[in-house]
mmCIF file with all atom_site columns, C-alpha atoms in Angstrom:
data_model
loop_
_atom_site.group_PDB
_atom_site.id
_atom_site.type_symbol
_atom_site.label_atom_id
_atom_site.label_alt_id
_atom_site.label_comp_id
_atom_site.label_asym_id
_atom_site.label_entity_id
_atom_site.label_seq_id
_atom_site.pdbx_PDB_ins_code
_atom_site.Cartn_x
_atom_site.Cartn_y
_atom_site.Cartn_z
_atom_site.occupancy
_atom_site.B_iso_or_equiv
_atom_site.pdbx_formal_charge
_atom_site.auth_seq_id
_atom_site.auth_comp_id
_atom_site.auth_asym_id
_atom_site.auth_atom_id
_atom_site.pdbx_PDB_model_num
ATOM 1   C CA . MET A 1 1   ? 16.379  12.050 -26.966 1.00 58.00 ? 1   MET A CA 1
ATOM 2   C CA . ASP A 1 2   ? 14.781  13.715 -29.943 1.00 79.00 ? 2   ASP A CA 1
ATOM 3   C CA . SER A 1 3   ? 11.520  11.804 -30.039 1.00 94.00 ? 3   SER A CA 1
ATOM 4   C CA . LEU A 1 4   ? 8.772   11.766 -27.467 1.00 95.00 ? 4   LEU A CA 1
ATOM 5   C CA . ILE A 1 5   ? 5.862   9.348  -27.117 1.00 96.00 ? 5   ILE A CA 1
ATOM 6   C CA . VAL A 1 6   ? 2.915   10.946 -25.383 1.00 96.00 ? 6   VAL A CA 1
ATOM 7   C CA . PHE A 1 7   ? 0.385   8.695  -23.641 1.00 96.00 ? 7   PHE A CA 1
ATOM 8   C CA . ASP A 1 8   ? -3.080  9.443  -22.355 1.00 94.00 ? 8   ASP A CA 1
ATOM 9   C CA . MET A 1 9   ? -3.901  7.549  -19.166 1.00 95.00 ? 9   MET A CA 1
ATOM 10  C CA . ASP A 1 10  ? -7.540  6.534  -19.326 1.00 93.00 ? 10  ASP A CA 1
ATOM 11  C CA . GLY A 1 11  ? -8.132  3.782  -21.822 1.00 92.00 ? 11  GLY A CA 1
ATOM 12  C CA . VAL A 1 12  ? -4.483  3.868  -22.960 1.00 95.00 ? 12  VAL A CA 1
ATOM 13  C CA . LEU A 1 13  ? -2.290  3.132  -19.924 1.00 97.00 ? 13  LEU A CA 1
ATOM 14  C CA . ALA A 1 14  ? -5.097  2.304  -17.492 1.00 97.00 ? 14  ALA A CA 1
ATOM 15  C CA . GLU A 1 15  ? -8.290  0.319  -18.050 1.00 96.00 ? 15  GLU A CA 1
ATOM 16  C CA . VAL A 1 16  ? -10.982 2.455  -16.392 1.00 93.00 ? 16  VAL A CA 1
ATOM 17  C CA . THR A 1 17  ? -14.240 0.593  -16.976 1.00 93.00 ? 17  THR A CA 1
ATOM 18  C CA . GLU A 1 18  ? -14.402 -0.553 -13.330 1.00 95.00 ? 18  GLU A CA 1
ATOM 19  C CA . SER A 1 19  ? -13.156 2.772  -11.928 1.00 95.00 ? 19  SER A CA 1
ATOM 20  C CA . TYR A 1 20  ? -14.215 5.975  -13.685 1.00 94.00 ? 20  TYR A CA 1
ATOM 21  C CA . ARG A 1 21  ? -17.072 4.441  -15.633 1.00 95.00 ? 21  ARG A CA 1
ATOM 22  C CA . GLU A 1 22  ? -18.396 2.640  -12.557 1.00 96.00 ? 22  GLU A CA 1
ATOM 23  C CA . ALA A 1 23  ? -18.098 5.868  -10.545 1.00 97.00 ? 23  ALA A CA 1
ATOM 24  C CA . ILE A 1 24  ? -20.356 7.579  -13.108 1.00 98.00 ? 24  ILE A CA 1
ATOM 25  C CA . VAL A 1 25  ? -22.930 4.779  -12.839 1.00 98.00 ? 25  VAL A CA 1
ATOM 26  C CA . GLN A 1 26  ? -22.872 4.837  -9.021  1.00 98.00 ? 26  GLN A CA 1
ATOM 27  C CA . THR A 1 27  ? -22.984 8.649  -8.840  1.00 98.00 ? 27  THR A CA 1
ATOM 28  C CA . VAL A 1 28  ? -26.012 8.829  -11.136 1.00 98.00 ? 28  VAL A CA 1
ATOM 29  C CA . LYS A 1 29  ? -27.758 6.105  -9.137  1.00 98.00 ? 29  LYS A CA 1
ATOM 30  C CA . HIS A 1 30  ? -27.019 7.876  -5.854  1.00 98.00 ? 30  HIS A CA 1
ATOM 31  C CA . PHE A 1 31  ? -28.650 11.100 -7.011  1.00 98.00 ? 31  PHE A CA 1
ATOM 32  C CA . THR A 1 32  ? -31.438 9.763  -9.203  1.00 98.00 ? 32  THR A CA 1
ATOM 33  C CA . GLY A 1 33  ? -32.216 6.341  -7.780  1.00 98.00 ? 33  GLY A CA 1
ATOM 34  C CA . GLN A 1 34  ? -32.002 5.019  -11.343 1.00 97.00 ? 34  GLN A CA 1
ATOM 35  C CA . GLN A 1 35  ? -29.561 2.345  -12.459 1.00 97.00 ? 35  GLN A CA 1
ATOM 36  C CA . ILE A 1 36  ? -28.003 3.247  -15.798 1.00 97.00 ? 36  ILE A CA 1
ATOM 37  C CA . GLU A 1 37  ? -26.050 0.946  -18.093 1.00 95.00 ? 37  GLU A CA 1
ATOM 38  C CA . ARG A 1 38  ? -22.467 1.586  -19.039 1.00 94.00 ? 38  ARG A CA 1
ATOM 39  C CA . ASP A 1 39  ? -23.597 1.632  -22.669 1.00 95.00 ? 39  ASP A CA 1
ATOM 40  C CA . LEU A 1 40  ? -25.431 4.882  -21.883 1.00 97.00 ? 40  LEU A CA 1
ATOM 41  C CA . VAL A 1 41  ? -22.189 6.375  -20.521 1.00 96.00 ? 41  VAL A CA 1
ATOM 42  C CA . GLN A 1 42  ? -20.432 5.315  -23.740 1.00 95.00 ? 42  GLN A CA 1
ATOM 43  C CA . ASP A 1 43  ? -23.205 6.902  -25.831 1.00 96.00 ? 43  ASP A CA 1
ATOM 44  C CA . TYR A 1 44  ? -22.518 10.243 -24.154 1.00 96.00 ? 44  TYR A CA 1
ATOM 45  C CA . LYS A 1 45  ? -18.764 9.813  -24.510 1.00 92.00 ? 45  LYS A CA 1
ATOM 46  C CA . ASN A 1 46  ? -19.216 9.080  -28.222 1.00 93.00 ? 46  ASN A CA 1
ATOM 47  C CA . GLN A 1 47  ? -20.995 12.413 -28.667 1.00 94.00 ? 47  GLN A CA 1
ATOM 48  C CA . GLY A 1 48  ? -17.757 14.164 -27.741 1.00 88.00 ? 48  GLY A CA 1
ATOM 49  C CA . GLY A 1 49  ? -17.181 16.862 -25.170 1.00 86.00 ? 49  GLY A CA 1
ATOM 50  C CA . TRP A 1 50  ? -17.723 14.591 -22.159 1.00 90.00 ? 50  TRP A CA 1
ATOM 51  C CA . ASN A 1 51  ? -14.145 14.088 -20.965 1.00 86.00 ? 51  ASN A CA 1
ATOM 52  C CA . ASN A 1 52  ? -15.032 15.483 -17.535 1.00 91.00 ? 52  ASN A CA 1
ATOM 53  C CA . ASP A 1 53  ? -16.729 12.599 -15.719 1.00 95.00 ? 53  ASP A CA 1
ATOM 54  C CA . TRP A 1 54  ? -18.079 14.913 -13.008 1.00 95.00 ? 54  TRP A CA 1
ATOM 55  C CA . ALA A 1 55  ? -19.832 17.040 -15.615 1.00 96.00 ? 55  ALA A CA 1
ATOM 56  C CA . LEU A 1 56  ? -21.061 13.913 -17.376 1.00 97.00 ? 56  LEU A CA 1
ATOM 57  C CA . SER A 1 57  ? -22.484 12.483 -14.146 1.00 98.00 ? 57  SER A CA 1
ATOM 58  C CA . GLN A 1 58  ? -24.280 15.788 -13.558 1.00 98.00 ? 58  GLN A CA 1
ATOM 59  C CA . LYS A 1 59  ? -25.596 15.832 -17.158 1.00 98.00 ? 59  LYS A CA 1
ATOM 60  C CA . ILE A 1 60  ? -26.941 12.285 -17.044 1.00 98.00 ? 60  ILE A CA 1
ATOM 61  C CA . ALA A 1 61  ? -28.652 13.004 -13.719 1.00 98.00 ? 61  ALA A CA 1
ATOM 62  C CA . ALA A 1 62  ? -30.199 16.152 -15.216 1.00 98.00 ? 62  ALA A CA 1
ATOM 63  C CA . ASP A 1 63  ? -31.343 14.220 -18.294 1.00 98.00 ? 63  ASP A CA 1
ATOM 64  C CA . LEU A 1 64  ? -33.034 11.800 -15.887 1.00 98.00 ? 64  LEU A CA 1
ATOM 65  C CA . GLY A 1 65  ? -34.822 14.716 -14.241 1.00 98.00 ? 65  GLY A CA 1
ATOM 66  C CA . VAL A 1 66  ? -32.608 15.430 -11.222 1.00 98.00 ? 66  VAL A CA 1
ATOM 67  C CA . GLU A 1 67  ? -30.635 18.681 -11.004 1.00 98.00 ? 67  GLU A CA 1
ATOM 68  C CA . VAL A 1 68  ? -27.588 18.344 -8.745  1.00 98.00 ? 68  VAL A CA 1
ATOM 69  C CA . PRO A 1 69  ? -25.091 21.159 -8.062  1.00 98.00 ? 69  PRO A CA 1
ATOM 70  C CA . TYR A 1 70  ? -21.741 20.466 -9.711  1.00 98.00 ? 70  TYR A CA 1
ATOM 71  C CA . ASN A 1 71  ? -19.720 20.654 -6.493  1.00 97.00 ? 71  ASN A CA 1
ATOM 72  C CA . VAL A 1 72  ? -22.083 18.115 -4.843  1.00 98.00 ? 72  VAL A CA 1
ATOM 73  C CA . VAL A 1 73  ? -21.555 15.716 -7.783  1.00 98.00 ? 73  VAL A CA 1
ATOM 74  C CA . VAL A 1 74  ? -17.757 16.215 -7.558  1.00 96.00 ? 74  VAL A CA 1
ATOM 75  C CA . ASP A 1 75  ? -17.701 15.508 -3.820  1.00 97.00 ? 75  ASP A CA 1
ATOM 76  C CA . TYR A 1 76  ? -19.744 12.315 -4.066  1.00 98.00 ? 76  TYR A CA 1
ATOM 77  C CA . PHE A 1 77  ? -17.932 11.058 -7.187  1.00 97.00 ? 77  PHE A CA 1
ATOM 78  C CA . ASN A 1 78  ? -14.529 11.569 -5.513  1.00 95.00 ? 78  ASN A CA 1
ATOM 79  C CA . GLU A 1 79  ? -15.714 9.904  -2.333  1.00 96.00 ? 79  GLU A CA 1
ATOM 80  C CA . ILE A 1 80  ? -16.411 6.671  -4.182  1.00 97.00 ? 80  ILE A CA 1
ATOM 81  C CA . PHE A 1 81  ? -13.722 6.985  -6.879  1.00 96.00 ? 81  PHE A CA 1
ATOM 82  C CA . ILE A 1 82  ? -10.782 7.982  -4.716  1.00 95.00 ? 82  ILE A CA 1
ATOM 83  C CA . GLY A 1 83  ? -12.100 6.704  -1.411  1.00 94.00 ? 83  GLY A CA 1
ATOM 84  C CA . GLU A 1 84  ? -10.114 7.025  1.765   1.00 90.00 ? 84  GLU A CA 1
ATOM 85  C CA . ASN A 1 85  ? -6.415  7.356  0.932   1.00 86.00 ? 85  ASN A CA 1
ATOM 86  C CA . GLY A 1 86  ? -6.910  6.019  -2.581  1.00 88.00 ? 86  GLY A CA 1
ATOM 87  C CA . SER A 1 87  ? -8.890  2.942  -1.536  1.00 92.00 ? 87  SER A CA 1
ATOM 88  C CA . GLY A 1 88  ? -11.953 3.586  -3.728  1.00 96.00 ? 88  GLY A CA 1
ATOM 89  C CA . LEU A 1 89  ? -12.935 2.432  -7.211  1.00 97.00 ? 89  LEU A CA 1
ATOM 90  C CA . ILE A 1 90  ? -9.546  3.667  -8.492  1.00 96.00 ? 90  ILE A CA 1
ATOM 91  C CA . GLN A 1 91  ? -8.160  0.420  -7.077  1.00 96.00 ? 91  GLN A CA 1
ATOM 92  C CA . ARG A 1 92  ? -10.114 -1.526 -9.709  1.00 96.00 ? 92  ARG A CA 1
ATOM 93  C CA . GLU A 1 93  ? -8.013  -0.097 -12.521 1.00 96.00 ? 93  GLU A CA 1
ATOM 94  C CA . GLN A 1 94  ? -5.834  -2.409 -14.537 1.00 96.00 ? 94  GLN A CA 1
ATOM 95  C CA . TRP A 1 95  ? -2.555  -1.516 -16.239 1.00 97.00 ? 95  TRP A CA 1
ATOM 96  C CA . PHE A 1 96  ? -2.419  -2.065 -19.987 1.00 97.00 ? 96  PHE A CA 1
ATOM 97  C CA . PRO A 1 97  ? 1.340   -2.025 -20.728 1.00 96.00 ? 97  PRO A CA 1
ATOM 98  C CA . LYS A 1 98  ? 2.903   -5.472 -20.486 1.00 95.00 ? 98  LYS A CA 1
ATOM 99  C CA . PRO A 1 99  ? 5.894   -5.790 -18.152 1.00 94.00 ? 99  PRO A CA 1
ATOM 100 C CA . GLY A 1 100 ? 9.041   -4.365 -19.769 1.00 93.00 ? 100 GLY A CA 1
ATOM 101 C CA . LEU A 1 101 ? 7.267   -2.493 -22.583 1.00 95.00 ? 101 LEU A CA 1
ATOM 102 C CA . LEU A 1 102 ? 7.752   0.999  -21.200 1.00 95.00 ? 102 LEU A CA 1
ATOM 103 C CA . GLU A 1 103 ? 11.316  0.251  -20.213 1.00 94.00 ? 103 GLU A CA 1
ATOM 104 C CA . ARG A 1 104 ? 12.099  -0.860 -23.784 1.00 95.00 ? 104 ARG A CA 1
ATOM 105 C CA . LEU A 1 105 ? 10.416  2.233  -25.244 1.00 94.00 ? 105 LEU A CA 1
ATOM 106 C CA . ARG A 1 106 ? 12.325  4.512  -22.864 1.00 93.00 ? 106 ARG A CA 1
ATOM 107 C CA . LYS A 1 107 ? 15.618  3.283  -24.336 1.00 93.00 ? 107 LYS A CA 1
ATOM 108 C CA . GLN A 1 108 ? 14.735  5.008  -27.630 1.00 94.00 ? 108 GLN A CA 1
ATOM 109 C CA . PHE A 1 109 ? 12.155  7.665  -26.736 1.00 95.00 ? 109 PHE A CA 1
ATOM 110 C CA . GLY A 1 110 ? 11.183  10.106 -24.096 1.00 95.00 ? 110 GLY A CA 1
ATOM 111 C CA . LEU A 1 111 ? 7.850   9.149  -22.513 1.00 96.00 ? 111 LEU A CA 1
ATOM 112 C CA . ALA A 1 112 ? 5.227   11.626 -21.371 1.00 97.00 ? 112 ALA A CA 1
ATOM 113 C CA . ILE A 1 113 ? 1.625   11.644 -20.189 1.00 97.00 ? 113 ILE A CA 1
ATOM 114 C CA . PHE A 1 114 ? -1.011  14.228 -21.102 1.00 95.00 ? 114 PHE A CA 1
ATOM 115 C CA . THR A 1 115 ? -4.175  13.413 -19.144 1.00 93.00 ? 115 THR A CA 1
ATOM 116 C CA . GLY A 1 116 ? -7.473  14.949 -18.167 1.00 90.00 ? 116 GLY A CA 1
ATOM 117 C CA . ARG A 1 117 ? -6.955  13.564 -14.657 1.00 92.00 ? 117 ARG A CA 1
ATOM 118 C CA . LEU A 1 118 ? -5.905  15.744 -11.796 1.00 92.00 ? 118 LEU A CA 1
ATOM 119 C CA . GLN A 1 119 ? -2.300  15.110 -10.820 1.00 95.00 ? 119 GLN A CA 1
ATOM 120 C CA . TYR A 1 120 ? -3.084  13.439 -7.509  1.00 93.00 ? 120 TYR A CA 1
ATOM 121 C CA . GLU A 1 121 ? -5.395  10.983 -9.318  1.00 93.00 ? 121 GLU A CA 1
ATOM 122 C CA . ALA A 1 122 ? -2.722  10.204 -11.919 1.00 95.00 ? 122 ALA A CA 1
ATOM 123 C CA . GLU A 1 123 ? -0.135  9.680  -9.209  1.00 95.00 ? 123 GLU A CA 1
ATOM 124 C CA . ILE A 1 124 ? -2.271  7.137  -7.343  1.00 95.00 ? 124 ILE A CA 1
ATOM 125 C CA . THR A 1 125 ? -2.394  4.945  -10.438 1.00 95.00 ? 125 THR A CA 1
ATOM 126 C CA . LEU A 1 126 ? 1.235   5.553  -11.428 1.00 96.00 ? 126 LEU A CA 1
ATOM 127 C CA . LYS A 1 127 ? 2.505   4.734  -7.934  1.00 95.00 ? 127 LYS A CA 1
ATOM 128 C CA . ARG A 1 128 ? 0.501   1.535  -8.002  1.00 95.00 ? 128 ARG A CA 1
ATOM 129 C CA . PHE A 1 129 ? 1.531   0.255  -11.424 1.00 96.00 ? 129 PHE A CA 1
ATOM 130 C CA . ALA A 1 130 ? 4.767   2.048  -12.294 1.00 94.00 ? 130 ALA A CA 1
ATOM 131 C CA . PRO A 1 131 ? 6.330   3.070  -8.973  1.00 92.00 ? 131 PRO A CA 1
ATOM 132 C CA . ASP A 1 132 ? 9.883   3.234  -10.313 1.00 88.00 ? 132 ASP A CA 1
ATOM 133 C CA . PHE A 1 133 ? 9.033   4.770  -13.654 1.00 90.00 ? 133 PHE A CA 1
ATOM 134 C CA . SER A 1 134 ? 8.808   8.451  -14.471 1.00 90.00 ? 134 SER A CA 1
ATOM 135 C CA . PHE A 1 135 ? 7.061   10.203 -17.315 1.00 95.00 ? 135 PHE A CA 1
ATOM 136 C CA . ASP A 1 136 ? 8.349   13.623 -18.281 1.00 94.00 ? 136 ASP A CA 1
ATOM 137 C CA . PRO A 1 137 ? 6.345   15.717 -18.627 1.00 95.00 ? 137 PRO A CA 1
ATOM 138 C CA . LEU A 1 138 ? 3.264   14.607 -16.722 1.00 96.00 ? 138 LEU A CA 1
ATOM 139 C CA . LEU A 1 139 ? 0.648   17.144 -17.784 1.00 95.00 ? 139 LEU A CA 1
ATOM 140 C CA . CYS A 1 140 ? -2.625  16.976 -15.885 1.00 94.00 ? 140 CYS A CA 1
ATOM 141 C CA . ALA A 1 141 ? -5.929  18.850 -15.828 1.00 91.00 ? 141 ALA A CA 1
ATOM 142 C CA . GLU A 1 142 ? -4.705  21.562 -13.455 1.00 94.00 ? 142 GLU A CA 1
ATOM 143 C CA . HIS A 1 143 ? -1.638  22.284 -15.630 1.00 94.00 ? 143 HIS A CA 1
ATOM 144 C CA . VAL A 1 144 ? -3.610  23.589 -18.609 1.00 91.00 ? 144 VAL A CA 1
ATOM 145 C CA . THR A 1 145 ? -5.926  26.510 -19.210 1.00 93.00 ? 145 THR A CA 1
ATOM 146 C CA . LYS A 1 146 ? -8.118  24.639 -21.724 1.00 86.00 ? 146 LYS A CA 1
ATOM 147 C CA . SER A 1 147 ? -9.197  21.141 -20.780 1.00 81.00 ? 147 SER A CA 1
ATOM 148 C CA . LYS A 1 148 ? -9.571  18.177 -23.115 1.00 75.00 ? 148 LYS A CA 1
ATOM 149 C CA . PRO A 1 149 ? -10.273 17.906 -25.912 1.00 72.00 ? 149 PRO A CA 1
ATOM 150 C CA . ASP A 1 150 ? -8.585  21.271 -26.539 1.00 74.00 ? 150 ASP A CA 1
#
């Protein structure tokens, strides 16, 4: 195969409004006591440079007057996003590709994923929605020295 189609996961293969975006909202509320709207999350995302949802959660909390150590944000975020054995908000994700689409594409192209997710997060979603399908390569956050958007 000479041609490769590279997919991102969030917002391309997986609908993440009820998973990652909701985890940001819940994390901010947990630390600040303030309920934010998802539109606010999108406003930050539109500014660019906020691909890391842990850092974004920390930033929004700080902008609301509450400084939280990064590792504390990460731990809480993951607790609600991943949950116990992948039972958290990640289970709210929906799969965008219609049945058969990826199989048809694979007949003509190699298929890969480049994502800002950590590999174990990507694998939870892939095992759920595409258990018999492989993407090669699957490049995740821990596989690169410069994170998105670089």
